[in-house]
């Protein structure tokens, strides 16, 4: 394995590990164990963390496709929608695909329905809106605290990421990621070549 490929795998795994940490912190905030002064501050924290999770998904896709022509212009980008929309124009199959292992053979996976890019970016933008204080006219109307929405967003995103792959530009090689292995509870990332039977 080349040094560049190992760097790619390590960086991808680092971004996914950060997602795990952020999701853990969201769960602590929702349960009330992070010590926020009131539920509204906890909810704002959760919305910020969800946005950061989605930005990490976009950055991980950028890492996966980093050697593709036209991607270098995105190296200074941080906005999830900008990164994902540009990657989609460069490579229609850029987006992670949710999958599961089938049978006892660890080399066989099946793809399952996961959250679509458009829904993920809608969550990203909704969370951004929730982080703003609002208009002066609405200051006297407190925002509603609703952790059910937070939990729903996190569950959708994490179910999607739990085991996923990203096909690289030639659609023969992929990055496969398990967010928490049974053995260690840590992220595991491999780069593999697909085999057609």
Short mmCIF file of C-alpha atoms in Angstrom, two decimals:
data_model
loop_
_atom_site.label_atom_id
_atom_site.label_comp_id
_atom_site.label_asym_id
_atom_site.label_seq_id
_atom_site.Cartn_x
_atom_site.Cartn_y
_atom_site.Cartn_z
CA UNK A 1 0.00 0.00 0.00
CA UNK A 2 1.38 3.39 -0.96
CA UNK A 3 2.06 6.10 1.60
CA UNK A 4 -0.60 8.35 0.00
CA UNK A 5 -3.25 5.64 0.27
CA UNK A 6 -2.42 5.09 3.96
CA UNK A 7 -2.63 8.85 4.60
CA UNK A 8 -6.03 8.88 2.88
CA UNK A 9 -7.30 6.00 5.04
CA UNK A 10 -5.92 7.56 8.23
CA UNK A 11 -7.46 10.97 7.51
CA UNK A 12 -10.80 9.41 6.61
CA UNK A 13 -10.74 7.38 9.85
CA UNK A 14 -9.85 10.50 11.84
CA UNK A 15 -12.88 12.37 10.45
CA UNK A 16 -15.16 9.43 11.26
CA UNK A 17 -13.73 9.16 14.78
CA UNK A 18 -14.51 12.83 15.28
CA UNK A 19 -18.09 12.11 14.16
CA UNK A 20 -18.33 9.36 16.79
CA UNK A 21 -17.08 11.78 19.46
CA UNK A 22 -19.54 14.47 18.40
CA UNK A 23 -22.45 11.99 18.39
CA UNK A 24 -21.44 10.82 21.87
CA UNK A 25 -21.48 14.44 23.06
CA UNK A 26 -24.91 15.02 21.49
CA UNK A 27 -26.22 11.98 23.37
CA UNK A 28 -24.78 13.35 26.64
CA UNK A 29 -26.33 16.77 25.99
CA UNK A 30 -29.74 15.26 25.24
CA UNK A 31 -29.56 13.18 28.43
CA UNK A 32 -28.74 16.31 30.46
CA UNK A 33 -25.34 15.14 31.68
CA UNK A 34 -23.13 17.82 30.07
CA UNK A 35 -24.10 20.50 32.60
CA UNK A 36 -25.72 23.14 30.41
CA UNK A 37 -27.46 25.95 32.31
CA UNK A 38 -30.74 25.31 30.51
CA UNK A 39 -32.17 22.98 27.84
CA UNK A 40 -32.05 25.67 25.12
CA UNK A 41 -28.24 25.91 25.39
CA UNK A 42 -28.03 22.11 25.18
CA UNK A 43 -30.22 22.10 22.08
CA UNK A 44 -28.11 24.80 20.41
CA UNK A 45 -25.00 22.74 21.20
CA UNK A 46 -26.64 19.71 19.55
CA UNK A 47 -27.53 21.63 16.40
CA UNK A 48 -23.95 22.89 16.12
CA UNK A 49 -22.61 19.35 16.57
CA UNK A 50 -24.96 18.00 13.88
CA UNK A 51 -23.69 20.65 11.47
CA UNK A 52 -20.10 19.68 12.29
CA UNK A 53 -20.94 15.99 11.72
CA UNK A 54 -22.32 16.82 8.27
CA UNK A 55 -19.29 18.98 7.47
CA UNK A 56 -17.11 15.99 8.41
CA UNK A 57 -19.08 13.79 6.03
CA UNK A 58 -18.44 16.31 3.25
CA UNK A 59 -14.75 16.59 4.15
CA UNK A 60 -14.45 12.78 4.22
CA UNK A 61 -15.92 12.62 0.71
CA UNK A 62 -13.34 15.22 -0.29
CA UNK A 63 -10.58 13.06 1.23
CA UNK A 64 -11.88 10.02 -0.66
CA UNK A 65 -11.85 11.90 -3.96
CA UNK A 66 -8.79 14.05 -3.26
CA UNK A 67 -6.83 12.83 -6.27
CA UNK A 68 -9.62 13.59 -8.74
CA UNK A 69 -9.09 16.41 -11.21
CA UNK A 70 -10.88 19.59 -10.13
CA UNK A 71 -10.97 18.73 -6.42
CA UNK A 72 -8.00 20.85 -5.36
CA UNK A 73 -10.14 23.99 -5.66
CA UNK A 74 -12.20 22.66 -2.71
CA UNK A 75 -9.29 22.20 -0.31
CA UNK A 76 -10.10 25.48 1.45
CA UNK A 77 -13.87 24.93 1.47
CA UNK A 78 -15.71 24.20 4.72
CA UNK A 79 -19.38 24.42 3.72
CA UNK A 80 -20.92 20.96 3.39
CA UNK A 81 -23.32 21.98 0.63
CA UNK A 82 -20.60 23.67 -1.43
CA UNK A 83 -18.27 20.66 -1.13
CA UNK A 84 -20.95 18.06 -1.88
CA UNK A 85 -22.53 19.91 -4.78
CA UNK A 86 -19.13 20.45 -6.43
CA UNK A 87 -18.08 16.82 -5.88
CA UNK A 88 -21.36 15.64 -7.41
CA UNK A 89 -20.62 17.63 -10.56
CA UNK A 90 -17.16 16.05 -10.76
CA UNK A 91 -18.23 12.48 -9.96
CA UNK A 92 -21.90 11.52 -9.81
CA UNK A 93 -21.17 8.52 -7.57
CA UNK A 94 -19.20 10.53 -4.95
CA UNK A 95 -21.69 10.22 -2.09
CA UNK A 96 -21.33 7.58 0.66
CA UNK A 97 -23.58 4.54 0.37
CA UNK A 98 -25.00 2.82 3.43
CA UNK A 99 -24.37 -0.93 3.52
CA UNK A 100 -24.49 -4.08 5.63
CA UNK A 101 -22.39 -7.25 5.78
CA UNK A 102 -24.15 -10.33 4.47
CA UNK A 103 -23.57 -13.90 5.52
CA UNK A 104 -20.47 -14.96 7.37
CA UNK A 105 -18.16 -13.67 4.67
CA UNK A 106 -16.72 -10.30 5.73
CA UNK A 107 -15.96 -9.48 2.09
CA UNK A 108 -19.62 -9.40 1.01
CA UNK A 109 -21.78 -6.35 1.49
CA UNK A 110 -25.19 -5.27 0.32
CA UNK A 111 -26.30 -1.69 -0.08
CA UNK A 112 -29.32 -0.38 1.77
CA UNK A 113 -31.34 2.80 1.58
CA UNK A 114 -29.60 5.63 3.39
CA UNK A 115 -30.20 9.32 3.82
CA UNK A 116 -30.00 11.10 0.49
CA UNK A 117 -27.63 14.00 -0.08
CA UNK A 118 -30.55 16.44 -0.46
CA UNK A 119 -32.03 15.42 2.92
CA UNK A 120 -28.62 15.57 4.61
CA UNK A 121 -28.05 19.10 3.31
CA UNK A 122 -31.59 20.09 4.35
CA UNK A 123 -30.75 18.98 7.91
CA UNK A 124 -27.46 20.91 7.67
CA UNK A 125 -29.24 24.11 6.65
CA UNK A 126 -32.07 23.67 9.18
CA UNK A 127 -29.53 23.27 11.99
CA UNK A 128 -27.79 26.44 10.78
CA UNK A 129 -31.08 28.35 10.98
CA UNK A 130 -31.69 27.06 14.51
CA UNK A 131 -28.35 28.50 15.66
CA UNK A 132 -29.36 32.09 14.90
CA UNK A 133 -31.00 34.20 17.58
CA UNK A 134 -33.71 35.35 15.22
CA UNK A 135 -35.28 38.66 14.34
CA UNK A 136 -35.70 41.42 16.90
CA UNK A 137 -39.47 41.17 16.47
CA UNK A 138 -39.33 37.53 17.64
CA UNK A 139 -37.04 37.97 20.66
CA UNK A 140 -39.95 37.81 23.13
CA UNK A 141 -41.11 34.50 21.65
CA UNK A 142 -38.72 31.88 23.00
CA UNK A 143 -37.61 29.11 20.70
CA UNK A 144 -39.09 25.71 21.34
CA UNK A 145 -36.87 23.07 22.93
CA UNK A 146 -37.44 19.83 21.04
CA UNK A 147 -34.86 17.12 21.53
CA UNK A 148 -37.01 14.68 19.54
CA UNK A 149 -35.92 16.48 16.34
CA UNK A 150 -32.26 16.35 17.43
CA UNK A 151 -32.46 12.63 18.20
CA UNK A 152 -34.22 11.97 14.88
CA UNK A 153 -31.54 13.81 12.90
CA UNK A 154 -28.70 12.03 14.71
CA UNK A 155 -30.35 8.62 14.32
CA UNK A 156 -30.88 9.10 10.57
CA UNK A 157 -27.30 10.23 10.04
CA UNK A 158 -25.74 7.56 12.22
CA UNK A 159 -27.84 4.74 10.72
CA UNK A 160 -26.61 5.92 7.34
CA UNK A 161 -22.95 6.06 8.40
CA UNK A 162 -22.87 2.95 10.61
CA UNK A 163 -21.34 0.94 7.78
CA UNK A 164 -20.80 2.78 4.53
CA UNK A 165 -18.64 2.91 1.45
CA UNK A 166 -17.56 5.54 -1.05
CA UNK A 167 -16.71 4.54 -4.59
CA UNK A 168 -13.69 6.35 -5.91
CA UNK A 169 -13.65 8.05 -9.31
CA UNK A 170 -13.06 4.92 -11.40
CA UNK A 171 -15.93 3.07 -9.59
CA UNK A 172 -13.75 -0.04 -9.02
CA UNK A 173 -12.06 0.97 -5.79
CA UNK A 174 -13.93 1.95 -2.66
CA UNK A 175 -13.35 3.08 0.87
CA UNK A 176 -15.31 0.96 3.35
CA UNK A 177 -15.93 2.28 6.86
CA UNK A 178 -17.40 0.70 9.99
CA UNK A 179 -18.09 3.39 12.57
CA UNK A 180 -17.76 1.16 15.65
CA UNK A 181 -16.38 -2.35 15.29
CA UNK A 182 -17.75 -5.07 17.55
CA UNK A 183 -14.23 -5.94 18.71
CA UNK A 184 -12.95 -2.48 19.70
CA UNK A 185 -15.84 -0.03 19.36
CA UNK A 186 -13.56 2.10 17.20
CA UNK A 187 -13.67 3.22 13.58
CA UNK A 188 -12.27 0.80 11.00
CA UNK A 189 -11.52 1.97 7.44
CA UNK A 190 -10.18 -0.07 4.52
CA UNK A 191 -9.64 0.61 0.85
CA UNK A 192 -10.67 -2.27 -1.38
CA UNK A 193 -11.23 -3.23 -5.00
CA UNK A 194 -14.63 -4.57 -5.99
CA UNK A 195 -14.94 -8.05 -7.48
CA UNK A 196 -17.75 -8.85 -9.89
CA UNK A 197 -19.07 -12.42 -9.79
#
